[in-house]
mmCIF file of C-alpha atoms and ligand atoms in Angstrom:
data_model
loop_
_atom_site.group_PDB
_atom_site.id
_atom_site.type_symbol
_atom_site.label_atom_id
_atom_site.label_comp_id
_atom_site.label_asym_id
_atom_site.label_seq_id
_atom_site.Cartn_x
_atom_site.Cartn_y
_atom_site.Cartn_z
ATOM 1 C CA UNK G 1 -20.829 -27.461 34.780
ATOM 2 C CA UNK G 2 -22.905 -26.831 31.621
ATOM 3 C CA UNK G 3 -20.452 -28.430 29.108
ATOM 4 C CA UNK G 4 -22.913 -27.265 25.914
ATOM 5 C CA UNK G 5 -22.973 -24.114 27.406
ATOM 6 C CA UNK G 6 -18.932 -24.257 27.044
ATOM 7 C CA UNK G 7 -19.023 -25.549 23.665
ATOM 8 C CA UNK G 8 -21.734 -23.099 22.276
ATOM 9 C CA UNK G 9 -19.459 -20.195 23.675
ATOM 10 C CA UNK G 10 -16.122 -21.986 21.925
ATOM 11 C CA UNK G 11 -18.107 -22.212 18.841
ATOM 12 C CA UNK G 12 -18.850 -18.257 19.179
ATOM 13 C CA UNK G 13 -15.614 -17.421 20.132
ATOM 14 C CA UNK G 14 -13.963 -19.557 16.909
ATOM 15 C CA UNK G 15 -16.619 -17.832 14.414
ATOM 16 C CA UNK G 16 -15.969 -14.321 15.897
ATOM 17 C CA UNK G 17 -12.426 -14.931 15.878
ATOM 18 C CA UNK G 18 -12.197 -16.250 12.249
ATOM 19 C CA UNK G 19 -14.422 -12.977 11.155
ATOM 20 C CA UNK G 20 -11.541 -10.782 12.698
ATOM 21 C CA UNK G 21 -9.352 -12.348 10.860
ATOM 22 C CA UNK G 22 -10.422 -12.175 7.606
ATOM 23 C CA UNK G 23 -12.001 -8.646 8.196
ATOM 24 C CA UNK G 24 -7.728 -7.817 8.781
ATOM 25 C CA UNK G 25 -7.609 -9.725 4.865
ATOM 26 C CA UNK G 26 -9.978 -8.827 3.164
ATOM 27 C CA UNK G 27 -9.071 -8.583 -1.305
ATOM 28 C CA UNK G 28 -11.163 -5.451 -1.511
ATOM 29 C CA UNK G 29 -7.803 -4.027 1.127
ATOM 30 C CA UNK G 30 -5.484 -6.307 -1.027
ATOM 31 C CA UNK G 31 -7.005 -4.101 -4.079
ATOM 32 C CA UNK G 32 -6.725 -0.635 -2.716
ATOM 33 C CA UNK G 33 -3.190 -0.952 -1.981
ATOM 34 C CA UNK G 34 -2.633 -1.909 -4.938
ATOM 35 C CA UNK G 35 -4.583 1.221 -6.257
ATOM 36 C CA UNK G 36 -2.620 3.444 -4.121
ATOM 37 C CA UNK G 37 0.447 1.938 -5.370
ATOM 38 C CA UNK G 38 -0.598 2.644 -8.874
ATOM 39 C CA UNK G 39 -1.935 6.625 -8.048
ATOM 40 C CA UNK G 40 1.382 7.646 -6.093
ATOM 41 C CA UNK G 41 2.770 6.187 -9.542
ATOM 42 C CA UNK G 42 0.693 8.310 -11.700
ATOM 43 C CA UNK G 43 1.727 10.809 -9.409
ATOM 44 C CA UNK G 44 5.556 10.149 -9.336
ATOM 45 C CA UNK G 45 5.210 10.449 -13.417
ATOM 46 C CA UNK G 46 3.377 13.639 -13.504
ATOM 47 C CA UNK G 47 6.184 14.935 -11.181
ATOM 48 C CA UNK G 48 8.713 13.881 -13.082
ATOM 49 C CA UNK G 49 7.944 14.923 -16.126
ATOM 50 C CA UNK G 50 6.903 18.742 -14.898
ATOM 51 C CA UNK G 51 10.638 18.730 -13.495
ATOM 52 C CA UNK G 52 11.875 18.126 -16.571
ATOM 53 C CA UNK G 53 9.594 20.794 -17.946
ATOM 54 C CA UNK G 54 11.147 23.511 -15.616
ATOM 55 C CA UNK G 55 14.727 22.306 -16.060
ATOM 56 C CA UNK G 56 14.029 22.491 -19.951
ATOM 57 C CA UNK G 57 12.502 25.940 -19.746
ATOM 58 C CA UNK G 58 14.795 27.282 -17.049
ATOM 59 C CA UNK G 59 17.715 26.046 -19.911
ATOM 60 C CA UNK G 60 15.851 27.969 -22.603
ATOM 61 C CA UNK G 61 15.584 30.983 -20.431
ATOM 62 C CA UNK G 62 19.294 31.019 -19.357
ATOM 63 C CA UNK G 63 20.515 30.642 -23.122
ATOM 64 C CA UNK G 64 18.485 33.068 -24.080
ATOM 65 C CA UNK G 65 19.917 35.555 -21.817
ATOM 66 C CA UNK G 66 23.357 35.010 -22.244
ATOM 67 C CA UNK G 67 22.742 35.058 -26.300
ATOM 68 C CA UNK G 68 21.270 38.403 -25.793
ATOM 69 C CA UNK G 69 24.455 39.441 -23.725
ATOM 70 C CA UNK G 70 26.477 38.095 -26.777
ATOM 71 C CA UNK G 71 24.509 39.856 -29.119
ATOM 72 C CA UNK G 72 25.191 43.314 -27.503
ATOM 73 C CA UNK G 73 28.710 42.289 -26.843
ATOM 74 C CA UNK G 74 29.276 41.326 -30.832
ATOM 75 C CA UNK G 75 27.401 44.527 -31.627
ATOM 76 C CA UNK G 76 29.946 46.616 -29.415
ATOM 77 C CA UNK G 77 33.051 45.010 -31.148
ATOM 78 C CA UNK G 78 31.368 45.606 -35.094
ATOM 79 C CA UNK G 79 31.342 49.222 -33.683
ATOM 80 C CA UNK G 80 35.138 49.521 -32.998
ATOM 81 C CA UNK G 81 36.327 47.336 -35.618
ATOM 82 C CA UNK G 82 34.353 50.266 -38.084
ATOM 83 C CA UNK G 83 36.879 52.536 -36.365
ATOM 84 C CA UNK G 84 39.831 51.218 -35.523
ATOM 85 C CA UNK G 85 42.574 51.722 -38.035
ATOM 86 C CA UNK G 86 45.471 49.417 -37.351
ATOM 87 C CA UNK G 87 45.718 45.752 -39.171
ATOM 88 C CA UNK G 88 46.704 44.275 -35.745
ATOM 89 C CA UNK G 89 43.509 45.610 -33.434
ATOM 90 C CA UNK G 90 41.476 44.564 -36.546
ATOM 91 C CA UNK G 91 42.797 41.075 -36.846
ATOM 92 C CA UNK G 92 42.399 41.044 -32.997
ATOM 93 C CA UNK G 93 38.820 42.293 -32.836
ATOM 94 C CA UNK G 94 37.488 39.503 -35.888
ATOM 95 C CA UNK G 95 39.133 37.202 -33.855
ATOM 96 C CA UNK G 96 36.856 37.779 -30.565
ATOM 97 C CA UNK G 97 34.076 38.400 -33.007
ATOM 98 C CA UNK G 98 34.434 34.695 -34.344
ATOM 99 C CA UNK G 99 34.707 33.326 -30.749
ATOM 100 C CA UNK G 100 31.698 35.037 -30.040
ATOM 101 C CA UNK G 101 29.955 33.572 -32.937
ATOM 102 C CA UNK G 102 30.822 29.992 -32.027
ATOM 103 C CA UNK G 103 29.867 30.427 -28.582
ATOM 104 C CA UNK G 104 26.819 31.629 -29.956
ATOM 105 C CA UNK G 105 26.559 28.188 -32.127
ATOM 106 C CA UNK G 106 26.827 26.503 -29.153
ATOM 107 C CA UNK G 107 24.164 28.058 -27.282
ATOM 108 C CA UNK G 108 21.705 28.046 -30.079
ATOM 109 C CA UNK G 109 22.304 24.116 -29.715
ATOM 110 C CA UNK G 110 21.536 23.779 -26.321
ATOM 111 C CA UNK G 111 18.321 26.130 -26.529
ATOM 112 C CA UNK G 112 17.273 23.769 -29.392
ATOM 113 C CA UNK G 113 17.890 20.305 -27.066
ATOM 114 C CA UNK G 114 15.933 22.353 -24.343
ATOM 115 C CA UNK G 115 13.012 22.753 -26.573
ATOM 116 C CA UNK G 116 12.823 18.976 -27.631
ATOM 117 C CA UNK G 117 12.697 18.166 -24.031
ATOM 118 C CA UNK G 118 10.145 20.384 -23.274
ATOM 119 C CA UNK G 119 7.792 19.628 -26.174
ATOM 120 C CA UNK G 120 8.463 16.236 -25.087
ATOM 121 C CA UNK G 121 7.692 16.905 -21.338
ATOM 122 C CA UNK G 122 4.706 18.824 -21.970
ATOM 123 C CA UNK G 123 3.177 15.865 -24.803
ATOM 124 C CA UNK G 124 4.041 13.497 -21.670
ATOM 125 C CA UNK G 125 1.742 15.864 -19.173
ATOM 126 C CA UNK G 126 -1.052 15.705 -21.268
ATOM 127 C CA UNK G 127 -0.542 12.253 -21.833
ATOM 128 C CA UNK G 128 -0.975 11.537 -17.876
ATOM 129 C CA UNK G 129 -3.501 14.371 -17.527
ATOM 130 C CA UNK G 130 -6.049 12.354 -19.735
ATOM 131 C CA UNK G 131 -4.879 9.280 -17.575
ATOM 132 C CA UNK G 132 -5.281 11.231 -14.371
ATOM 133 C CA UNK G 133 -9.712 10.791 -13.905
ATOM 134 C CA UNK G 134 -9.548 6.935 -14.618
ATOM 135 C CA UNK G 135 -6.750 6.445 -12.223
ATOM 136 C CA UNK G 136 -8.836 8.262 -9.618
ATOM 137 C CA UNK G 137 -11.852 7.242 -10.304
ATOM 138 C CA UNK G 138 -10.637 3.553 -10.086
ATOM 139 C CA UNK G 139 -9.144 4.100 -7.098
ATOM 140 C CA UNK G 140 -12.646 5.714 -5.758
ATOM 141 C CA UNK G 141 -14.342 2.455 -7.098
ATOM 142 C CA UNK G 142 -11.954 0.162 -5.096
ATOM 143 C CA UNK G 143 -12.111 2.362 -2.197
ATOM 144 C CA UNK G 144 -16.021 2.032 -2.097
ATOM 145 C CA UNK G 145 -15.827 -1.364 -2.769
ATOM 146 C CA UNK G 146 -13.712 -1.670 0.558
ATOM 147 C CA UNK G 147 -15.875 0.790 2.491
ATOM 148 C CA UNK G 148 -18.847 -1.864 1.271
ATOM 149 C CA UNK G 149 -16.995 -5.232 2.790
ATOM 150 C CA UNK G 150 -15.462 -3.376 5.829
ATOM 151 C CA UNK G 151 -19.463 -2.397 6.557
ATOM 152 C CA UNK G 152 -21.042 -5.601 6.017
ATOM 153 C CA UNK G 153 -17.878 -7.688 8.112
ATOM 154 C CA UNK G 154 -18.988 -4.876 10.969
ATOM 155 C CA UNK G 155 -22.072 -6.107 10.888
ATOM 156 C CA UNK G 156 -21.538 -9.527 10.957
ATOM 157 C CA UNK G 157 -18.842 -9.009 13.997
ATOM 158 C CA UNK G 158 -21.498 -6.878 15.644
ATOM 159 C CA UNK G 159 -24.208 -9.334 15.803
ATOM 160 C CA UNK G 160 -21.678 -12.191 16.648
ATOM 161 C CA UNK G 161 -19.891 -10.223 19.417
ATOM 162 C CA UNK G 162 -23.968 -9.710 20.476
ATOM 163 C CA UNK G 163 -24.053 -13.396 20.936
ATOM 164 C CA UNK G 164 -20.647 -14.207 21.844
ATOM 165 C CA UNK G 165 -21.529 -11.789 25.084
ATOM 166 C CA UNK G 166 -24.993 -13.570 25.276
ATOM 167 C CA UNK G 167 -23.582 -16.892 25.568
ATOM 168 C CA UNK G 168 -20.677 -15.375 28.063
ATOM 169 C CA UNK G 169 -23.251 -14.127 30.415
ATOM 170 C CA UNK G 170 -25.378 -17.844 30.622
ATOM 171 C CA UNK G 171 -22.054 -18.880 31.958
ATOM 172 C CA UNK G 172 -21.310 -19.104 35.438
ATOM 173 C CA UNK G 173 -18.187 -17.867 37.373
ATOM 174 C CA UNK G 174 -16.926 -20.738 37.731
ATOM 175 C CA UNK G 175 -17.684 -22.013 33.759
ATOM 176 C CA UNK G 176 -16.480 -18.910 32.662
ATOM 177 C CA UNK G 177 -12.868 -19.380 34.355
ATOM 178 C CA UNK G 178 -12.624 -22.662 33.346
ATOM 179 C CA UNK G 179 -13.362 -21.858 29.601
ATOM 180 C CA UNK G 180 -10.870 -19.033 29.748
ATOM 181 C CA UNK G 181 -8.396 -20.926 31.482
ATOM 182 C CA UNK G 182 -8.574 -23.257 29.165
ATOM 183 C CA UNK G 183 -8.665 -21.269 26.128
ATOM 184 C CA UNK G 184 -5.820 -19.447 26.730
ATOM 185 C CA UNK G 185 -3.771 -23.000 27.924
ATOM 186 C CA UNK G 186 -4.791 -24.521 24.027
ATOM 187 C CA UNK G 187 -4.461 -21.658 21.864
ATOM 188 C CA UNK G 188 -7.975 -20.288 21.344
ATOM 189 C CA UNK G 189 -9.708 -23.651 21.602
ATOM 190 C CA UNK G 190 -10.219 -24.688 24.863
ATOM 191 C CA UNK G 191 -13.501 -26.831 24.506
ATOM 192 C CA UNK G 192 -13.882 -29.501 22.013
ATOM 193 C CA UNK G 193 -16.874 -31.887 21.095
ATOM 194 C CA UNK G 194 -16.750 -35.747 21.072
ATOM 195 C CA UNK G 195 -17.621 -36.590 17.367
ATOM 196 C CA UNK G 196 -18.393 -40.066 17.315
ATOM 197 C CA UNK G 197 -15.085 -41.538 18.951
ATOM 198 C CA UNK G 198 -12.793 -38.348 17.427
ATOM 199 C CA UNK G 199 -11.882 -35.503 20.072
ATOM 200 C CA UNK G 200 -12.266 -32.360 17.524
ATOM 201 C CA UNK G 201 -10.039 -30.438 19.139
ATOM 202 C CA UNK G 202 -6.820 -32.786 18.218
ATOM 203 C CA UNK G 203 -8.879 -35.196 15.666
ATOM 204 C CA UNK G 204 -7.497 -38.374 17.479
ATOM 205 C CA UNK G 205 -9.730 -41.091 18.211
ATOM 206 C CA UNK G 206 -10.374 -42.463 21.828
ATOM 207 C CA UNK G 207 -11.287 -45.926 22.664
ATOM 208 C CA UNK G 208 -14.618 -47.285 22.577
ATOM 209 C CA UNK G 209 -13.707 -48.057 26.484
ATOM 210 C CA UNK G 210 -13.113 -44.532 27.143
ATOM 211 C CA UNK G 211 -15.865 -43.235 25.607
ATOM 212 C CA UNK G 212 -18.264 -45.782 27.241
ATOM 213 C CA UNK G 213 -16.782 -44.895 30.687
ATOM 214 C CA UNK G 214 -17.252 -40.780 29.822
ATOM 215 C CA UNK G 215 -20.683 -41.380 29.476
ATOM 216 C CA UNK G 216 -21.361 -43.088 32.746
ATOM 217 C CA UNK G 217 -20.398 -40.084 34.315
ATOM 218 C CA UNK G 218 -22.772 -37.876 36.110
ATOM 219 C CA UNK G 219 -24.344 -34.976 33.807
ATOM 220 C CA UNK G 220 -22.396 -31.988 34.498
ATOM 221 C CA UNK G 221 -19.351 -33.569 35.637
ATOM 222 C CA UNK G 222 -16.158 -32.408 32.892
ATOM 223 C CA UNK G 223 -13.630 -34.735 31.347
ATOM 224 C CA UNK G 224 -10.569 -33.940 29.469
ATOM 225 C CA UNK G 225 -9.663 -35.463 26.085
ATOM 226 C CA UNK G 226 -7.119 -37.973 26.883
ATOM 227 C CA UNK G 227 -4.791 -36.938 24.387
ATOM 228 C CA UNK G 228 -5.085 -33.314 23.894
ATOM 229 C CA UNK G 229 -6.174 -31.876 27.513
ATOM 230 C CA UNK G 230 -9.405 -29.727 26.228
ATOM 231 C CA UNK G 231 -12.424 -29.930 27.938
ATOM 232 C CA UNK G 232 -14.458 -32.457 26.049
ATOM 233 C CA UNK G 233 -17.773 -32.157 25.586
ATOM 234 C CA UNK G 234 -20.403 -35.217 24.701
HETATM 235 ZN ZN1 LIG T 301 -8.358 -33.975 21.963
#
């Protein structure tokens, strides 16, 4: 068995495998979310201030229309009052006629509330309109900016996946089931290197003894790290 073949492959395998998973973290992601976030806010404001637009002119419209209605209805009763002759119907008509004018009080109010809250919705959407082409545009920036790091972490992941398979394929069958076998057994490091008298795989030291006795060994021939159980390569 070609144990530097083994540990070249591990050493792939780690590098590719700590791209991926920064490629799944990158900021520039971290920063577009955060963009999004603050467009579907923009957004959210923009809405919410147009509804308030069309409730306020949908009140102006509604009071208009019913102080027309009251207009023509006042207008009817100023007819009959100039007609009727009796104390009682005119005493009775007045009376309607100053009901009607108080509603009408009331109405002009509300119509003048509605219009505050639409000059105030419509200063608020041209507030956020002149906000609306730097929000995009910085969340077209960060985009790009993402687009950028995706495409250069592709590349790297390309060319290491190139040698990753490149190392795979110097392995025999039998190498290449013992390095799975034992990658999968110790969690994505199945091969470690002898640094000195540390085992790198679980950073405990062997004994001088054991060390001396590894090397006797016939070339070729694997050992296990005492402690942790990954192939350990001199
Ligand atoms: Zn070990």
């Amino acid at each position: 068995m070609n144990g530097d073949a083994l540990w070249e492959l591990q050493q792939l395998d780690t590098a590719l495998n700590q791209l991926q998973r920064r490629l799944t973290k990158l900021p520039e992601a971290a920063a577009l979310a955060e963009a999004d976030t603050r467009v579907a806010k923009h957004h959210g404001a923009v809405g919410a201030a147009a509804k308030l637009l069309s409730e306020a002119e949908a009140t102006i419209e509604a009071t208009e229309h019913e102080a027309a209605a009251l207009t023509a209805k006042r207008h009817r009763l100023e007819q009959q009052l100039k007609i009727v002759s009796e104390t009682r119907q005119a005493d009775a008509l007045n009376h309607e006629i100053d009901l009607l004018n108080a509603h009408r009080d009331e109405l002009d109010d509300r119509e003048l509330e509605a219009m505050e809250q639409q000059a105030q919705a419509e200063q608020r959407l041209s507030e956020l309109a002149s906000e609306e082409d730097a929000v995009v545009a910085m969340r077209e920036s960060v985009a790009a900016q993402l687009a950028v790091a995706k495409g250069a972490g592709a590349d790297d992941e390309a060319e290491l996946t190139a040698k990753y398979d490149a190392a795979r394929a110097a392995l025999n069958i039998e190498e290449i089931a013992v390095y799975d076998y034992q990658r999968a057994r110790h969690g994505g490091i199945g091969i470690a290197k002898l640094i000195g008298l540390r085992c790198d795989g679980c950073h405990l030291d062997l004994s001088r003894a054991e060390v001396d006795n590894f090397k006797r060994l016939p070339p070729g021939e694997l050992v296990d790290c005492p402690q942790c159980g990954r192939v350990l390569v001199l």
